[in-house]
Structure formats: structure tokens, C-alpha cells
Amino acid sequence: MTDRYAVIGNPVAHTLSPRIHAAFARQTSEDIEYGMILAPIGEFASTAERFRAEGGRGLNVTVPFKLDAFAFANRLTERAQSAGAVNTLKFENGKALGDNTDGAGLVADITRLGIGIVGKRILLMGAGGAARGVVLPLLDQKPALVAIANRTVPKAVALAEQWARRGPIRGGSYLDFSDASFDVIINATSASLHGDVPPLSDRTFATAALAYDMVYGKRPTPFLAAARAHGVPHVADGLGMLIEQAAESFYLWRGVRPQTASIIAMLR
Ligand code: NDP
């Protein structure tokens, strides 16, 4: 029998997830159907529960329901606990397992780009949901340093303090890190959505090997355009991360890991 999955969000019409998972299913010959659910605000739990009661096997969760999904899950993976948010639910034996695959997706994409995290100095910009989701997966790769810079400085400091026992990590303002050099700069802010670029120093751009923006779109984001203008050799948007986190969800559900490179190329 065909197993049913879906992405749930509000809005949801723009999401690429159905195309990505249909491509994974074709590639791996897994018998799944993947739909799209627009849940009314305030009705995440009842909508997810109905999908499960009707035989649904799992959900991808997008804005604004990742915290609702965290509360909904009966059991959480460590990476979902550390993110404080759930982007993947797996329904099994009447229970919902909550996972967060965003961090694994980011690490997989940076690795695919041939840069990697091991031994590198990483500047992570932002301290919202996206940044929280990737801190532990980044530290697990044994970087030389993860520095978190955020506009609201106490949020960056608190996030760094939370994970200090797991690896070399510091939080502060953009100015605090303006004289330091980094191998990889990751934009986990939503600044690009507003046409803004976080206030980085020329020095930070000058020493970076990779500028990575979690936001993606048809054109380079303002941050990636600035990185290019400063001569950063590699720039990448978050489309690869989106596809890699989807592959990680697919693996959690089906136990099969799809190849992502051809699907990234197709969606480009
Ligand atoms: P949140 O709203 O939780 O956090 C937003 C963050 O951006 C905060 O740190 C905020 O700083 C910062 N910020 C907002 N505007 C500016 C600005 N003009 N200058 C500097 N900093 C700014 O959002 P999320 O963390 O959930 O998401 C961030 C981005 O990541 C989104 O654009 C989202 O689309 C993307 N994303 C992409 C994924 C992918 O698979 N490619 C997966 C998940 C997220 P402050 O704390 O000071 O307000």
C-alpha cells in the first residue's frame, strides 16, 4: 500500500517539498505519496492528528508550526531537543517522533560543496530558530570555533553559553568579531528577506572561503552579492540545505538515503 506523507504549514503553496520528495521516491523506488496541508493558525495539533488518524506516516513541518510540532511530539531526537523545534514528524505505533533535520542538511550541503566544517572557524550570524537548529550539528563536526553574532546580542551570548560544554563556541555582537578571521560565514538571519546584509567588516569577508546564506531564491541574496563583491571564492544559497534536510527526513521515514546532487541540479 502507498504510504502517505505531507508538508504542513501556513502558507504552504510556495514549498518545493512535494517536488523534492516525489523525486526522491522515483529515484529510490519507494512507494510513497507526498502532499501539502494548509493548517489554519492555532489548529496545528488537530490537523496533524487527523492526518495521522487517516493513516499518514509522517509530516514535514514548516513556518509557523515548528514549535507546535515540538509540543505535539511524544518523543524527541537529541537534535530536535537542542533546536527546540521540530521540522519532521514520524508516526509509528500510535506515537509521534519529532526530529529536526535542518542542521544535518546544512552540514551535508557544506560538505557537498567541498569545504567542510572539521577544524574550520565558523561565523554563524543570527540566533533565531534556524541558528538554534544548526549549532549542535556544527559543533559535532569538530570545528576550531563557532562564533555566533546577532543583532540582539544577549540572544547570541545565551545560545553560545547553552552549548559551551559541547565544543569551542562564543557569542557576541558583529563588532566583537569584526577583527577575527573565519573560513565559513553562515547567514542564518532573515535579513536577506528584507534586502539587508548583516554588518560584517571587510576583513571578515576578505578571509572567508565560503559565504553561505540559508535563504534561497532566483537571484543571489544581498549577503551573497556582497560576499562576491568582496571576492569570497565560494558562495551558496540555502537550496542545497533545503534538499539535504529533506533527504534526512526521507531517510528517517524510509531507511533509504536518496542521492541529492541530481535533484539540486534539477531544481536550480
Ligand atoms: P527567526 O525569526 O527565528 O530569527 C531571525 C534572525 O534574523 C534573528 O537572529 C534576527 O536578529 C535576525 N535578523 C532579522 N533581520 C535582521 C537584519 N536586518 N539584520 C541582522 N539580523 C537580522 O527566523 P529563523 O531563524 O527561523 O529563519 C532565518 C532564515 O533562515 C529565514 O529566512 C528562513 O527562510 C531561513 N531558513 C532556511 C532553511 C533552509 O532549509 N534553507 C531552513 C530554516 C530556515 P534579532 O534576534 O536581533 O531579531
GROMACS .gro file of C-alpha atoms and ligand atoms in nm:
model
  316
    1MET     CA    1   0.000   0.000   0.000
    2THR     CA    2   0.121   0.352  -0.075
    3ASP     CA    3   0.244   0.533   0.239
    4ARG     CA    4   0.130   0.892   0.281
    5TYR     CA    5   0.343   1.190   0.385
    6ALA     CA    6   0.293   1.565   0.358
    7VAL     CA    7   0.434   1.907   0.438
    8ILE     CA    8   0.224   2.114   0.675
    9GLY     CA    9   0.249   2.492   0.707
   10ASN     CA   10   0.074   2.827   0.663
   11PRO     CA   11   0.131   2.945   0.396
   12VAL     CA   12   0.242   2.629   0.219
   13ALA     CA   13   0.167   2.677  -0.153
   14HIS     CA   14   0.523   2.800  -0.229
   15THR     CA   15   0.700   2.496  -0.085
   16LEU     CA   16   0.929   2.282  -0.300
   17SER     CA   17   0.898   1.981  -0.066
   18PRO     CA   18   0.642   1.784  -0.275
   19ARG     CA   19   0.867   1.805  -0.583
   20ILE     CA   20   1.174   1.710  -0.382
   21HIS     CA   21   1.012   1.406  -0.217
   22ALA     CA   22   0.848   1.291  -0.543
   23ALA     CA   23   1.196   1.297  -0.699
   24PHE     CA   24   1.342   1.101  -0.402
   25ALA     CA   25   1.062   0.843  -0.431
   26ARG     CA   26   1.120   0.795  -0.807
   27GLN     CA   27   1.493   0.764  -0.754
   28THR     CA   28   1.469   0.508  -0.470
   29SER     CA   29   1.154   0.324  -0.594
   30GLU     CA   30   0.985   0.387  -0.258
   31ASP     CA   31   0.603   0.364  -0.278
   32ILE     CA   32   0.502   0.696  -0.122
   33GLU     CA   33   0.261   0.978  -0.188
   34TYR     CA   34   0.357   1.328  -0.064
   35GLY     CA   35   0.101   1.605  -0.028
   36MET     CA   36   0.064   1.957   0.106
   37ILE     CA   37  -0.152   2.059   0.405
   38LEU     CA   38  -0.252   2.419   0.478
   39ALA     CA   39  -0.331   2.415   0.852
   40PRO     CA   40  -0.525   2.707   1.000
   41ILE     CA   41  -0.324   2.909   1.254
   42GLY     CA   42  -0.393   2.765   1.601
   43GLU     CA   43  -0.501   2.429   1.457
   44PHE     CA   44  -0.170   2.251   1.404
   45ALA     CA   45  -0.232   1.969   1.654
   46SER     CA   46  -0.586   1.885   1.535
   47THR     CA   47  -0.478   1.893   1.169
   48ALA     CA   48  -0.171   1.674   1.230
   49GLU     CA   49  -0.377   1.436   1.443
   50ARG     CA   50  -0.637   1.398   1.166
   51PHE     CA   51  -0.364   1.319   0.911
   52ARG     CA   52  -0.220   1.057   1.145
   53ALA     CA   53  -0.565   0.904   1.218
   54GLU     CA   54  -0.625   0.873   0.844
   55GLY     CA   55  -0.309   0.663   0.808
   56GLY     CA   56  -0.046   0.936   0.744
   57ARG     CA   57   0.309   0.812   0.819
   58GLY     CA   58   0.494   1.140   0.858
   59LEU     CA   59   0.500   1.517   0.816
   60ASN     CA   60   0.748   1.786   0.728
   61VAL     CA   61   0.669   2.096   0.931
   62THR     CA   62   0.734   2.447   0.809
   63VAL     CA   63   0.663   2.804   0.921
   64PRO     CA   64   0.496   2.884   1.161
   65PHE     CA   65   0.442   2.542   1.320
   66LYS     CA   66   0.788   2.414   1.420
   67LEU     CA   67   0.727   2.494   1.789
   68ASP     CA   68   0.374   2.343   1.777
   69ALA     CA   69   0.527   2.027   1.631
   70PHE     CA   70   0.784   2.024   1.912
   71ALA     CA   71   0.498   2.031   2.166
   72PHE     CA   72   0.298   1.773   1.968
   73ALA     CA   73   0.571   1.506   1.951
   74ASN     CA   74   0.560   1.221   2.206
   75ARG     CA   75   0.934   1.164   2.175
   76LEU     CA   76   1.218   1.390   2.052
   77THR     CA   77   1.558   1.322   1.900
   78GLU     CA   78   1.856   1.498   2.062
   79ARG     CA   79   1.889   1.734   1.766
   80ALA     CA   80   1.520   1.830   1.796
   81GLN     CA   81   1.568   1.893   2.168
   82SER     CA   82   1.874   2.107   2.103
   83ALA     CA   83   1.696   2.304   1.831
   84GLY     CA   84   1.385   2.349   2.047
   85ALA     CA   85   1.187   2.294   1.726
   86VAL     CA   86   1.066   2.005   1.509
   87ASN     CA   87   1.067   2.002   1.127
   88THR     CA   88   0.998   1.630   1.082
   89LEU     CA   89   0.739   1.403   1.246
   90LYS     CA   90   0.737   1.026   1.207
   91PHE     CA   91   0.421   0.839   1.309
   92GLU     CA   92   0.476   0.488   1.438
   93ASN     CA   93   0.274   0.261   1.670
   94GLY     CA   94   0.037   0.545   1.757
   95LYS     CA   95   0.327   0.773   1.865
   96ALA     CA   96   0.486   1.077   1.702
   97LEU     CA   97   0.867   1.101   1.693
   98GLY     CA   98   0.986   1.463   1.650
   99ASP     CA   99   1.317   1.530   1.473
  100ASN     CA  100   1.498   1.834   1.335
  101THR     CA  101   1.696   1.772   1.016
  102ASP     CA  102   1.793   2.134   0.936
  103GLY     CA  103   2.139   2.115   1.094
  104ALA     CA  104   2.224   1.784   0.927
  105GLY     CA  105   2.106   1.938   0.599
  106LEU     CA  106   2.337   2.237   0.639
  107VAL     CA  107   2.637   2.023   0.730
  108ALA     CA  108   2.570   1.787   0.437
  109ASP     CA  109   2.546   2.079   0.196
  110ILE     CA  110   2.867   2.250   0.313
  111THR     CA  111   3.041   1.911   0.289
  112ARG     CA  112   2.897   1.857  -0.062
  113LEU     CA  113   3.043   2.196  -0.161
  114GLY     CA  114   3.386   2.058  -0.076
  115ILE     CA  115   3.452   2.299   0.213
  116GLY     CA  116   3.355   2.103   0.525
  117ILE     CA  117   3.344   2.207   0.891
  118VAL     CA  118   3.617   1.997   1.057
  119GLY     CA  119   3.888   2.224   1.201
  120LYS     CA  120   3.730   2.535   1.047
  121ARG     CA  121   3.647   2.872   1.207
  122ILE     CA  122   3.277   2.932   1.154
  123LEU     CA  123   3.088   3.259   1.191
  124LEU     CA  124   2.717   3.188   1.242
  125MET     CA  125   2.504   3.502   1.201
  126GLY     CA  126   2.167   3.505   1.375
  127ALA     CA  127   2.030   3.349   1.692
  128GLY     CA  128   1.674   3.265   1.589
  129GLY     CA  129   1.517   2.928   1.515
  130ALA     CA  130   1.738   2.849   1.216
  131ALA     CA  131   2.061   2.925   1.406
  132ARG     CA  132   1.948   2.723   1.711
  133GLY     CA  133   1.878   2.427   1.484
  134VAL     CA  134   2.231   2.411   1.343
  135VAL     CA  135   2.457   2.483   1.644
  136LEU     CA  136   2.486   2.126   1.776
  137PRO     CA  137   2.526   1.960   1.432
  138LEU     CA  138   2.803   2.216   1.357
  139LEU     CA  139   2.982   2.150   1.689
  140ASP     CA  140   2.956   1.774   1.631
  141GLN     CA  141   3.176   1.825   1.321
  142LYS     CA  142   3.464   1.942   1.545
  143PRO     CA  143   3.520   2.295   1.409
  144ALA     CA  144   3.803   2.511   1.553
  145LEU     CA  145   3.540   2.769   1.659
  146VAL     CA  146   3.172   2.853   1.617
  147ALA     CA  147   3.124   3.227   1.676
  148ILE     CA  148   2.761   3.341   1.695
  149ALA     CA  149   2.692   3.707   1.609
  150ASN     CA  150   2.346   3.854   1.646
  151ARG     CA  151   2.183   4.199   1.631
  152THR     CA  152   2.022   4.131   1.970
  153VAL     CA  153   2.348   4.038   2.144
  154PRO     CA  154   2.215   3.863   2.460
  155LYS     CA  155   2.048   3.601   2.239
  156ALA     CA  156   2.383   3.511   2.080
  157VAL     CA  157   2.557   3.502   2.417
  158ALA     CA  158   2.286   3.281   2.569
  159LEU     CA  159   2.294   3.040   2.275
  160ALA     CA  160   2.671   3.006   2.299
  161GLU     CA  161   2.656   2.953   2.677
  162GLN     CA  162   2.395   2.681   2.632
  163TRP     CA  163   2.636   2.472   2.418
  164ALA     CA  164   2.974   2.569   2.566
  165ARG     CA  165   3.018   2.219   2.714
  166ARG     CA  166   2.989   2.064   2.364
  167GLY     CA  167   3.268   2.249   2.187
  168PRO     CA  168   3.453   2.577   2.114
  169ILE     CA  169   3.176   2.837   2.088
  170ARG     CA  170   3.141   3.211   2.160
  171GLY     CA  171   2.856   3.458   2.128
  172GLY     CA  172   2.866   3.835   2.079
  173SER     CA  173   2.791   4.132   1.858
  174TYR     CA  174   2.902   4.176   1.496
  175LEU     CA  175   3.154   4.430   1.619
  176ASP     CA  176   3.300   4.178   1.868
  177PHE     CA  177   3.407   3.958   1.576
  178SER     CA  178   3.500   4.229   1.324
  179ASP     CA  179   3.878   4.176   1.366
  180ALA     CA  180   3.864   3.798   1.360
  181SER     CA  181   3.905   3.581   1.051
  182PHE     CA  182   3.672   3.296   0.958
  183ASP     CA  183   3.676   3.018   0.698
  184VAL     CA  184   3.299   2.991   0.665
  185ILE     CA  185   3.035   3.262   0.719
  186ILE     CA  186   2.679   3.131   0.753
  187ASN     CA  187   2.387   3.372   0.730
  188ALA     CA  188   2.110   3.224   0.949
  189THR     CA  189   1.932   3.561   0.978
  190SER     CA  190   1.624   3.660   0.782
  191ALA     CA  191   1.799   3.986   0.677
  192SER     CA  192   1.808   3.877   0.311
  193LEU     CA  193   1.429   3.857   0.307
  194HIS     CA  194   1.424   4.232   0.386
  195GLY     CA  195   1.700   4.321   0.139
  196ASP     CA  196   1.953   4.373   0.423
  197VAL     CA  197   2.305   4.246   0.486
  198PRO     CA  198   2.428   4.189   0.844
  199PRO     CA  199   2.702   4.441   0.936
  200LEU     CA  200   3.018   4.245   0.857
  201SER     CA  201   3.364   4.400   0.838
  202ASP     CA  202   3.568   4.397   0.516
  203ARG     CA  203   3.821   4.184   0.700
  204THR     CA  204   3.563   3.912   0.770
  205PHE     CA  205   3.474   3.893   0.401
  206ALA     CA  206   3.840   3.910   0.296
  207THR     CA  207   3.943   3.595   0.483
  208ALA     CA  208   3.640   3.372   0.419
  209ALA     CA  209   3.649   3.071   0.185
  210LEU     CA  210   3.269   3.025   0.181
  211ALA     CA  211   2.971   3.255   0.234
  212TYR     CA  212   2.651   3.058   0.287
  213ASP     CA  213   2.301   3.207   0.305
  214MET     CA  214   2.019   2.985   0.435
  215VAL     CA  215   1.776   3.195   0.231
  216TYR     CA  216   1.746   3.094  -0.136
  217GLY     CA  217   1.583   3.240  -0.444
  218LYS     CA  218   1.616   3.302  -0.814
  219ARG     CA  219   1.876   3.576  -0.765
  220PRO     CA  220   2.178   3.588  -0.530
  221THR     CA  221   2.070   3.724  -0.191
  222PRO     CA  222   2.207   4.067  -0.082
  223PHE     CA  223   2.453   3.888   0.151
  224LEU     CA  224   2.583   3.663  -0.127
  225ALA     CA  225   2.609   3.959  -0.365
  226ALA     CA  226   2.816   4.145  -0.102
  227ALA     CA  227   3.036   3.838  -0.046
  228ARG     CA  228   3.101   3.808  -0.419
  229ALA     CA  229   3.181   4.178  -0.442
  230HIS     CA  230   3.438   4.129  -0.164
  231GLY     CA  231   3.595   3.837  -0.351
  232VAL     CA  232   3.481   3.545  -0.133
  233PRO     CA  233   3.573   3.244  -0.353
  234HIS     CA  234   3.268   3.026  -0.282
  235VAL     CA  235   2.910   3.145  -0.227
  236ALA     CA  236   2.600   2.928  -0.185
  237ASP     CA  237   2.234   2.982  -0.103
  238GLY     CA  238   2.011   2.755   0.107
  239LEU     CA  239   1.855   2.548  -0.173
  240GLY     CA  240   2.107   2.271  -0.114
  241MET     CA  241   2.032   2.278   0.260
  242LEU     CA  242   1.659   2.251   0.186
  243ILE     CA  243   1.715   1.943  -0.029
  244GLU     CA  244   1.966   1.787   0.213
  245GLN     CA  245   1.731   1.833   0.511
  246ALA     CA  246   1.455   1.673   0.304
  247ALA     CA  247   1.685   1.378   0.227
  248GLU     CA  248   1.749   1.338   0.600
  249SER     CA  249   1.370   1.333   0.667
  250PHE     CA  250   1.326   1.076   0.387
  251TYR     CA  251   1.596   0.863   0.549
  252LEU     CA  252   1.426   0.885   0.889
  253TRP     CA  253   1.095   0.773   0.737
  254ARG     CA  254   1.210   0.514   0.483
  255GLY     CA  255   1.558   0.400   0.597
  256VAL     CA  256   1.689   0.481   0.245
  257ARG     CA  257   1.917   0.776   0.169
  258PRO     CA  258   1.846   0.944  -0.166
  259GLN     CA  259   2.121   1.097  -0.384
  260THR     CA  260   2.080   1.474  -0.372
  261ALA     CA  261   2.316   1.616  -0.639
  262SER     CA  262   2.088   1.546  -0.939
  263ILE     CA  263   1.786   1.689  -0.756
  264ILE     CA  264   1.973   2.007  -0.658
  265ALA     CA  265   2.073   2.045  -1.025
  266MET     CA  266   1.714   1.984  -1.140
  267LEU     CA  267   1.566   2.246  -0.904
  268ARG     CA  268   1.830   2.504  -0.996
  269NDP     P1  269   1.377   3.392   1.326
  269NDP     O1  270   1.270   3.492   1.303
  269NDP     O2  271   1.364   3.292   1.434
  269NDP     O3  272   1.518   3.470   1.351
  269NDP     C1  273   1.558   3.574   1.264
  269NDP     C2  274   1.703   3.609   1.291
  269NDP     O4  275   1.745   3.704   1.193
  269NDP     C3  276   1.729   3.672   1.427
  269NDP     O5  277   1.856   3.633   1.473
  269NDP     C4  278   1.726   3.823   1.394
  269NDP     O6  279   1.801   3.902   1.485
  269NDP     C5  280   1.796   3.822   1.259
  269NDP     N1  281   1.764   3.937   1.175
  269NDP     C6  282   1.647   3.968   1.118
  269NDP     N2  283   1.658   4.079   1.040
  269NDP     C7  284   1.788   4.119   1.050
  269NDP     C8  285   1.862   4.227   0.994
  269NDP     N3  286   1.804   4.318   0.914
  269NDP     N4  287   1.994   4.239   1.026
  269NDP     C9  288   2.053   4.149   1.108
  269NDP     N5  289   1.987   4.043   1.165
  269NDP    C10  290   1.856   4.028   1.136
  269NDP     O7  291   1.394   3.321   1.182
  269NDP     P2  292   1.460   3.176   1.155
  269NDP     O8  293   1.581   3.165   1.237
  269NDP     O9  294   1.356   3.072   1.167
  269NDP    O10  295   1.495   3.182   0.999
  269NDP    C11  296   1.602   3.261   0.949
  269NDP    C12  297   1.614   3.238   0.799
  269NDP    O11  298   1.661   3.108   0.768
  269NDP    C13  299   1.480   3.255   0.728
  269NDP    O12  300   1.498   3.349   0.627
  269NDP    C14  301   1.449   3.117   0.671
  269NDP    O13  302   1.388   3.127   0.544
  269NDP    C15  303   1.587   3.053   0.660
  269NDP     N6  304   1.584   2.905   0.672
  269NDP    C16  305   1.623   2.829   0.565
  269NDP    C17  306   1.624   2.689   0.574
  269NDP    C18  307   1.667   2.607   0.455
  269NDP    O14  308   1.644   2.485   0.454
  269NDP     N7  309   1.732   2.665   0.358
  269NDP    C19  310   1.581   2.619   0.696
  269NDP    C20  311   1.543   2.710   0.805
  269NDP    C21  312   1.544   2.846   0.791
  269NDP     P3  313   1.734   3.954   1.625
  269NDP    O15  314   1.743   3.837   1.719
  269NDP    O16  315   1.817   4.068   1.661
  269NDP    O17  316   1.591   3.989   1.590
   0.00000   0.00000   0.00000
